[in-house]
Amino acid sequence: MKADAYKIVDDVYWVGVLDWDIRDYHGYTLNGTTYNCYLVFGEDKVALIDNVYPGKSEQFWGRIKDAFEKEGREFKIDVVIQNHIENDHSGSLSEVVAKFPDVEVYCSKKAEPGLKNHLPELADFEFNTVKTGDSLDIGGKTFQFVNAPMLHWPDSMFTMLMEEGILFSNDAFGQHICLSERLDKDVDPVILTEAARKYYANLITLSSPMVGRKIEELAKLGLVDILKMIAPCHGQIFTDPSFIIDLYTKWSTGTYEGTKITFIYDTMHHSTQRMAHAMAEGVMSEGVEVKMYFMHDDDKSDVVTDVLDSKAIFVG
Ligand SMILES: Cc1cc2nc3c(=O)[nH]c(=O)nc-3n(C[C@H](O)[C@H](O)[C@H](O)COP(=O)(O)O)c2cc1C
Ligand SMILES: [Fe+2]
Ligand SMILES: [Fe+2]
């Protein structure tokens, strides 16, 4: 399939997949998402960061070929950096290995058994395991690795491209959103915030204690000072990293300016419904914002999103 690679900065391309049609991801309702992968052209080697769902690789290969053509380089991936084992980011690794049998694959120590388990055809493949502080030079382009356990899986890691200040954060800082534009600044900030909020509420909340610690660790490693972009594996790329770091800091610490109360109820003969509506009238007359969910029809991933930044929740 012919598909364009998107140049982020010199030598770095987005080569991901637009999944326009997905509407449900393990109970999370969404209106499409993207599986972001990136190609980095070093002077000596070419590195691919993450890959895509099995069976979703047509666009991915089209974009990779386009990036190689744009760079005028021999079509050869030398390195794969596998930041996470979940198959929306690793499901095409076997295709990459089959095409380029000499490819070196870098992943966290926890990722190796998971990858071998998910991809039995790679059971005998030799992975290079890396940890926080390790780095890899592909010729004028240096990657530094940072383990990020529970952001959002035990195997997760971040990869920083030092020269460009791009943090490839995999699932962390993502949004399930599928747009023709790739960057944060091409999207209305309200839409971007809403998508990031739903994603955080549904996928990151349980790891909230890890968020602040990881941002502090990145600062101690000197990576926040050089940070220019955050390139997650879903949704828009942040050319303004402070936008999403500030939101994550707020959500992970429960610091909300609003007064929102969320009502969550179900009813058969309408008395609970009447009670919920009457209570809502009471708090609204005090100037409180109300969100109302009737679980007969409403979607649980939307409920969780409002629970994230509510001051109180009523369940009936
Ligand atoms: C999802 C759901 C399941 C229910 N299951 C039962 C049940 O197993 N047995 C029963 O006597 N009533 C059941 N009810 C009826 C509740 O007892 C009734 O809805 C409750 O008293 C609240 O009153 P309301 O429907 O007027 O709000 C159910 C109601 C809902 C919404
Ligand atoms: Fe994941
Ligand atoms: Fe993912």
PDB file of N, CA, C and O and ligand atoms in Angstrom, residues 266-274 294 296, ligand 1:
ATOM      1  N   ASP A 266     -28.306   3.151  38.163  1.00  0.00           N
ATOM      2  CA  ASP A 266     -29.157   2.347  37.279  1.00  0.00           C
ATOM      3  C   ASP A 266     -30.536   2.311  37.931  1.00  0.00           C
ATOM      4  O   ASP A 266     -30.667   2.540  39.145  1.00  0.00           O
ATOM      5  N   THR A 267     -31.537   2.052  37.142  1.00  0.00           N
ATOM      6  CA  THR A 267     -32.903   2.053  37.671  1.00  0.00           C
ATOM      7  C   THR A 267     -33.787   1.190  36.794  1.00  0.00           C
ATOM      8  O   THR A 267     -33.506   1.011  35.611  1.00  0.00           O
ATOM      9  N   MET A 268     -34.833   0.644  37.411  1.00  0.00           N
ATOM     10  CA  MET A 268     -35.795  -0.137  36.634  1.00  0.00           C
ATOM     11  C   MET A 268     -37.146   0.569  36.637  1.00  0.00           C
ATOM     12  O   MET A 268     -37.795   0.711  35.621  1.00  0.00           O
ATOM     13  N   HIS A 269     -37.524   1.059  37.837  1.00  0.00           N
ATOM     14  CA  HIS A 269     -38.853   1.685  37.971  1.00  0.00           C
ATOM     15  C   HIS A 269     -38.726   3.187  38.228  1.00  0.00           C
ATOM     16  O   HIS A 269     -39.671   3.819  38.671  1.00  0.00           O
ATOM     17  N   HIS A 270     -37.548   3.744  38.044  1.00  0.00           N
ATOM     18  CA  HIS A 270     -37.272   5.194  37.993  1.00  0.00           C
ATOM     19  C   HIS A 270     -37.146   5.920  39.328  1.00  0.00           C
ATOM     20  O   HIS A 270     -36.903   7.123  39.336  1.00  0.00           O
ATOM     21  N   SER A 271     -37.288   5.217  40.486  1.00  0.00           N
ATOM     22  CA  SER A 271     -37.153   5.979  41.741  1.00  0.00           C
ATOM     23  C   SER A 271     -35.699   6.408  41.969  1.00  0.00           C
ATOM     24  O   SER A 271     -35.443   7.544  42.387  1.00  0.00           O
ATOM     25  N   THR A 272     -34.724   5.538  41.667  1.00  0.00           N
ATOM     26  CA  THR A 272     -33.306   5.907  41.838  1.00  0.00           C
ATOM     27  C   THR A 272     -32.955   7.056  40.888  1.00  0.00           C
ATOM     28  O   THR A 272     -32.226   7.983  41.248  1.00  0.00           O
ATOM     29  N   GLN A 273     -33.525   6.997  39.706  1.00  0.00           N
ATOM     30  CA  GLN A 273     -33.285   8.060  38.722  1.00  0.00           C
ATOM     31  C   GLN A 273     -33.804   9.405  39.236  1.00  0.00           C
ATOM     32  O   GLN A 273     -33.108  10.424  39.155  1.00  0.00           O
ATOM     33  N   ARG A 274     -34.999   9.387  39.806  1.00  0.00           N
ATOM     34  CA  ARG A 274     -35.585  10.637  40.316  1.00  0.00           C
ATOM     35  C   ARG A 274     -34.741  11.179  41.464  1.00  0.00           C
ATOM     36  O   ARG A 274     -34.533  12.387  41.587  1.00  0.00           O
ATOM     37  N   PHE A 294     -26.369   7.121  33.439  1.00  0.00           N
ATOM     38  CA  PHE A 294     -27.420   6.104  33.577  1.00  0.00           C
ATOM     39  C   PHE A 294     -26.828   4.829  32.966  1.00  0.00           C
ATOM     40  O   PHE A 294     -26.686   4.724  31.742  1.00  0.00           O
ATOM     41  N   HIS A 296     -27.714   1.985  32.337  1.00  0.00           N
ATOM     42  CA  HIS A 296     -28.451   1.155  31.388  1.00  0.00           C
ATOM     43  C   HIS A 296     -27.875   1.333  29.979  1.00  0.00           C
ATOM     44  O   HIS A 296     -27.766   0.389  29.205  1.00  0.00           O
TER      45      HIS A 296
HETATM   46  C1  LIG B   1     -29.678  -3.894  36.812  1.00  0.00           C
HETATM   47  C2  LIG B   1     -30.807  -4.147  37.770  1.00  0.00           C
HETATM   48  C3  LIG B   1     -30.950  -5.398  38.294  1.00  0.00           C
HETATM   49  C4  LIG B   1     -31.991  -5.691  39.175  1.00  0.00           C
HETATM   50  N1  LIG B   1     -32.104  -6.930  39.685  1.00  0.00           N
HETATM   51  C5  LIG B   1     -33.137  -7.211  40.552  1.00  0.00           C
HETATM   52  C6  LIG B   1     -33.309  -8.503  41.128  1.00  0.00           C
HETATM   53  O1  LIG B   1     -32.517  -9.402  40.855  1.00  0.00           O
HETATM   54  N2  LIG B   1     -34.342  -8.726  41.980  1.00  0.00           N
HETATM   55  C7  LIG B   1     -35.245  -7.736  42.313  1.00  0.00           C
HETATM   56  O2  LIG B   1     -36.166  -7.972  43.089  1.00  0.00           O
HETATM   57  N3  LIG B   1     -35.093  -6.502  41.775  1.00  0.00           N
HETATM   58  C8  LIG B   1     -34.087  -6.211  40.913  1.00  0.00           C
HETATM   59  N4  LIG B   1     -33.951  -4.953  40.379  1.00  0.00           N
HETATM   60  C9  LIG B   1     -34.944  -3.940  40.735  1.00  0.00           C
HETATM   61  C10 LIG B   1     -34.481  -3.145  41.929  1.00  0.00           C
HETATM   62  O3  LIG B   1     -34.819  -3.772  43.112  1.00  0.00           O
HETATM   63  C11 LIG B   1     -35.075  -1.761  41.848  1.00  0.00           C
HETATM   64  O4  LIG B   1     -34.625  -1.216  40.655  1.00  0.00           O
HETATM   65  C12 LIG B   1     -34.647  -0.925  43.047  1.00  0.00           C
HETATM   66  O5  LIG B   1     -35.510  -1.147  44.119  1.00  0.00           O
HETATM   67  C13 LIG B   1     -34.584   0.549  42.754  1.00  0.00           C
HETATM   68  O6  LIG B   1     -35.837   1.060  42.313  1.00  0.00           O
HETATM   69  P1  LIG B   1     -36.020   1.796  40.930  1.00  0.00           P
HETATM   70  O7  LIG B   1     -35.877   0.789  39.834  1.00  0.00           O
HETATM   71  O8  LIG B   1     -37.381   2.415  40.972  1.00  0.00           O
HETATM   72  O9  LIG B   1     -34.947   2.832  40.819  1.00  0.00           O
HETATM   73  C14 LIG B   1     -32.914  -4.670  39.517  1.00  0.00           C
HETATM   74  C15 LIG B   1     -32.730  -3.390  38.985  1.00  0.00           C
HETATM   75  C16 LIG B   1     -31.710  -3.131  38.127  1.00  0.00           C
HETATM   76  C17 LIG B   1     -31.550  -1.734  37.573  1.00  0.00           C
END
